[in-house]
C-alpha positions as a printed NumPy array, in Angstrom:
array([[ -1.686,  -1.074,  90.792],
       [ -4.867,  -2.232,  89.085],
       [ -2.952,  -4.006,  86.273],
       [ -1.605,  -6.522,  88.748],
       [ -4.82 ,  -7.733,  90.33 ],
       [ -5.256, -11.449,  90.107],
       [ -8.964, -11.281,  89.339],
       [ -8.48 ,  -9.101,  86.272],
       [ -5.578, -11.184,  85.009],
       [ -7.539, -14.419,  85.474],
       [-10.612, -12.993,  83.762],
       [ -8.574, -11.617,  80.86 ],
       [ -6.647, -14.864,  80.474],
       [ -9.881, -16.833,  80.327],
       [-11.316, -14.357,  77.837],
       [ -8.297, -14.018,  75.538],
       [ -6.283, -17.204,  75.726],
       [ -4.274, -16.638,  72.564],
       [ -0.518, -17.126,  72.502],
       [  1.826, -14.356,  71.453],
       [  3.373, -15.57 ,  68.236],
       [  7.018, -14.89 ,  67.529],
       [  7.365, -13.155,  64.208],
       [  9.941, -11.542,  62.012],
       [  9.677,  -7.782,  62.667],
       [  9.381,  -7.303,  58.927],
       [  6.07 ,  -9.219,  58.996],
       [  4.398,  -6.422,  60.977],
       [  2.374,  -3.777,  59.157],
       [  3.601,  -0.198,  58.991],
       [  1.692,   2.125,  61.331],
       [  1.782,   5.883,  61.051],
       [  4.528,   5.695,  58.446],
       [  6.83 ,   3.75 ,  60.757],
       [  7.926,   0.147,  60.936],
       [  6.554,  -1.682,  63.967],
       [  8.958,  -4.217,  65.415],
       [  7.844,  -7.348,  67.246],
       [ 10.912,  -7.137,  69.48 ],
       [  9.972,  -3.666,  70.817],
       [  7.369,  -2.821,  73.457],
       [  4.007,  -1.213,  72.849],
       [  5.358,   2.151,  74.025],
       [  8.589,   1.918,  71.982],
       [  6.631,   1.251,  68.786],
       [  3.888,   3.809,  69.504],
       [  6.521,   6.529,  69.93 ],
       [  7.48 ,   6.004,  66.271],
       [  3.948,   6.184,  64.835],
       [  3.009,   9.599,  63.43 ],
       [ -0.657,   8.494,  63.727],
       [ -0.461,   8.006,  67.504],
       [  1.141,  11.19 ,  68.877],
       [ -2.006,  12.134,  70.824],
       [ -2.267,   8.628,  72.291],
       [  1.403,   8.721,  73.33 ],
       [  0.931,  12.142,  74.959],
       [ -2.157,  10.857,  76.799],
       [ -0.347,   7.701,  77.986],
       [  2.488,   9.885,  79.325],
       [  0.068,  12.298,  81.019],
       [ -1.885,   9.418,  82.611],
       [  1.322,   7.873,  83.989],
       [  0.91 ,   4.615,  82.053],
       [  4.271,   4.498,  80.228],
       [  5.932,   2.124,  82.696],
       [  2.904,  -0.168,  82.769],
       [  2.612,  -0.427,  78.973],
       [  6.384,  -0.881,  78.735],
       [  6.136,  -3.79 ,  81.173],
       [  6.111,  -7.497,  80.527],
       [  2.407,  -7.818,  79.711],
       [  1.018,  -9.419,  77.73 ],
       [ -1.374,  -6.667,  76.652],
       [ -3.776,  -6.166,  73.8  ],
       [ -4.105,  -2.446,  73.099],
       [ -6.854,  -1.041,  70.918],
       [ -4.937,   2.092,  69.87 ],
       [ -6.949,   5.114,  68.692],
       [ -5.325,   7.275,  66.039],
       [ -4.877,  11.044,  66.123],
       [ -7.964,  11.283,  63.866],
       [ -9.916,   9.299,  66.471],
       [ -8.865,  11.757,  69.188],
       [ -9.781,  14.636,  66.846],
       [-13.429,  13.503,  67.12 ],
       [-13.282,  14.746,  70.723],
       [-13.662,  18.511,  71.063],
       [-10.426,  20.4  ,  71.695],
       [-11.849,  21.74 ,  74.964],
       [-12.756,  18.264,  76.233],
       [ -9.376,  16.828,  75.244],
       [ -7.543,  19.758,  76.862],
       [ -9.551,  19.201,  80.056],
       [ -8.696,  15.479,  80.072],
       [ -4.993,  16.255,  79.715],
       [ -4.97 ,  18.44 ,  82.856],
       [ -3.231,  17.091,  85.952],
       [ -6.437,  17.174,  87.988],
       [ -8.102,  14.816,  85.474],
       [ -5.292,  12.254,  85.366],
       [ -7.456,   9.503,  86.942],
       [-10.248,  10.026,  84.405],
       [ -7.749,   9.961,  81.533],
       [ -6.174,   6.76 ,  82.889],
       [ -9.657,   5.175,  83.137],
       [-10.405,   6.02 ,  79.5  ],
       [ -7.032,   4.739,  78.289],
       [ -7.178,   1.502,  80.279],
       [-10.581,   0.826,  78.731],
       [ -8.526,   0.248,  75.551],
       [ -6.291,  -2.407,  77.171],
       [ -6.822,  -6.12 ,  77.795],
       [ -4.413,  -8.022,  80.058],
       [ -3.709, -10.739,  77.477],
       [ -2.426, -10.992,  73.924],
       [ -5.222, -11.533,  71.403],
       [ -4.646, -11.681,  67.67 ],
       [ -7.539, -10.834,  65.368],
       [ -8.18 , -14.449,  64.341],
       [ -8.594, -15.402,  68.005],
       [-10.967, -12.487,  68.584],
       [-12.969, -13.417,  65.469],
       [-13.171, -17.003,  66.717],
       [-14.494, -15.883,  70.107],
       [-17.058, -13.657,  68.385],
       [-18.222, -16.641,  66.293],
       [-18.268, -18.949,  69.326],
       [-20.464, -16.443,  71.182],
       [-23.015, -16.155,  68.377],
       [-21.814, -12.892,  66.864],
       [-20.942, -10.705,  69.881],
       [-18.135, -11.31 ,  72.39 ],
       [-17.759,  -9.331,  75.65 ],
       [-14.23 ,  -7.975,  76.153],
       [-13.415,  -6.995,  79.747],
       [-10.627,  -4.413,  79.95 ],
       [ -8.118,  -3.604,  82.668],
       [ -9.943,  -0.296,  83.172],
       [-13.072,  -2.141,  84.28 ],
       [-14.998,  -1.492,  81.062],
       [-16.586,  -4.2  ,  78.97 ],
       [-16.406,  -3.704,  75.221],
       [-18.606,  -5.689,  72.846],
       [-16.71 ,  -7.165,  69.88 ],
       [-18.45 ,  -8.168,  66.658],
       [-17.566,  -8.622,  63.02 ],
       [-18.557,  -6.323,  60.157],
       [-17.498,  -8.376,  57.17 ],
       [-13.832,  -9.101,  57.825],
       [-13.335,  -6.14 ,  60.195],
       [-13.598,  -6.285,  63.984],
       [-15.81 ,  -3.647,  65.563],
       [-15.786,  -2.699,  69.239],
       [-18.716,  -0.996,  70.942],
       [-18.024,   0.851,  74.177],
       [-20.288,   1.26 ,  77.199],
       [-21.791,   4.417,  75.678],
       [-22.801,   2.655,  72.448],
       [-20.029,   4.222,  70.354],
       [-18.388,   1.919,  67.791],
       [-14.745,   1.752,  66.694],
       [-13.423,  -0.33 ,  63.816],
       [-10.058,  -2.07 ,  63.825],
       [ -8.298,  -0.523,  60.822],
       [ -4.921,  -2.24 ,  61.263],
       [ -4.889,  -5.571,  63.094],
       [ -2.216,  -7.794,  64.58 ],
       [  0.689,  -5.396,  65.117],
       [  2.907,  -7.662,  67.205],
       [  4.891,  -6.226,  70.119],
       [  7.342,  -7.833,  72.533],
       [  4.744,  -7.435,  75.288],
       [  1.524,  -8.049,  73.352],
       [ -0.311,  -6.794,  70.304],
       [ -1.779,  -3.528,  69.041],
       [ -4.929,  -3.215,  66.961],
       [ -5.303,   0.311,  65.525],
       [ -8.841,   1.716,  65.873],
       [-10.648,   4.714,  64.401],
       [-12.45 ,   5.975,  67.523],
       [-11.728,   6.617,  71.185],
       [-13.716,   4.211,  73.368],
       [-15.315,   5.543,  76.537],
       [-16.49 ,   3.986,  79.806],
       [-20.072,   4.331,  81.005],
       [-20.68 ,   7.684,  82.671]])
């Protein structure tokens, strides 16, 4: 599977070389009205977030549950239900069809980095790179990260920008950063 390729893992490790910090689960922010626990996986925590039901359904449909429940580490830029609502109902319904599973998986994996990167590490890389840091994803996309004040923004390959609204939600297999827009690969 594409998550296990050495080249991607090496590139991601070189790009996001930030350690996963052990934390008291109570130190994590609430997401979607639910506590997020650092000793649970990305999938286990996402299942509890009322703000991520569309993302969870898409991850299930794309066949990515086992991967995102795996050891990782992963950084997931997790779009909210409101972010998915920016996509027309017809387009979203089409993406969720069995025959479009590969396209859906491509879109979702363009939100995943094969390393654990906390926001301070990302901000440091942005500063080190003069204001914009390329972020290669496991889906083969490259996002461009920059700062807008104290918020991280990610621009996808179509020029669409998402803002990290909740950062540093620690997981047992990585970290989630909640974003306000679905990121898309180049067409």
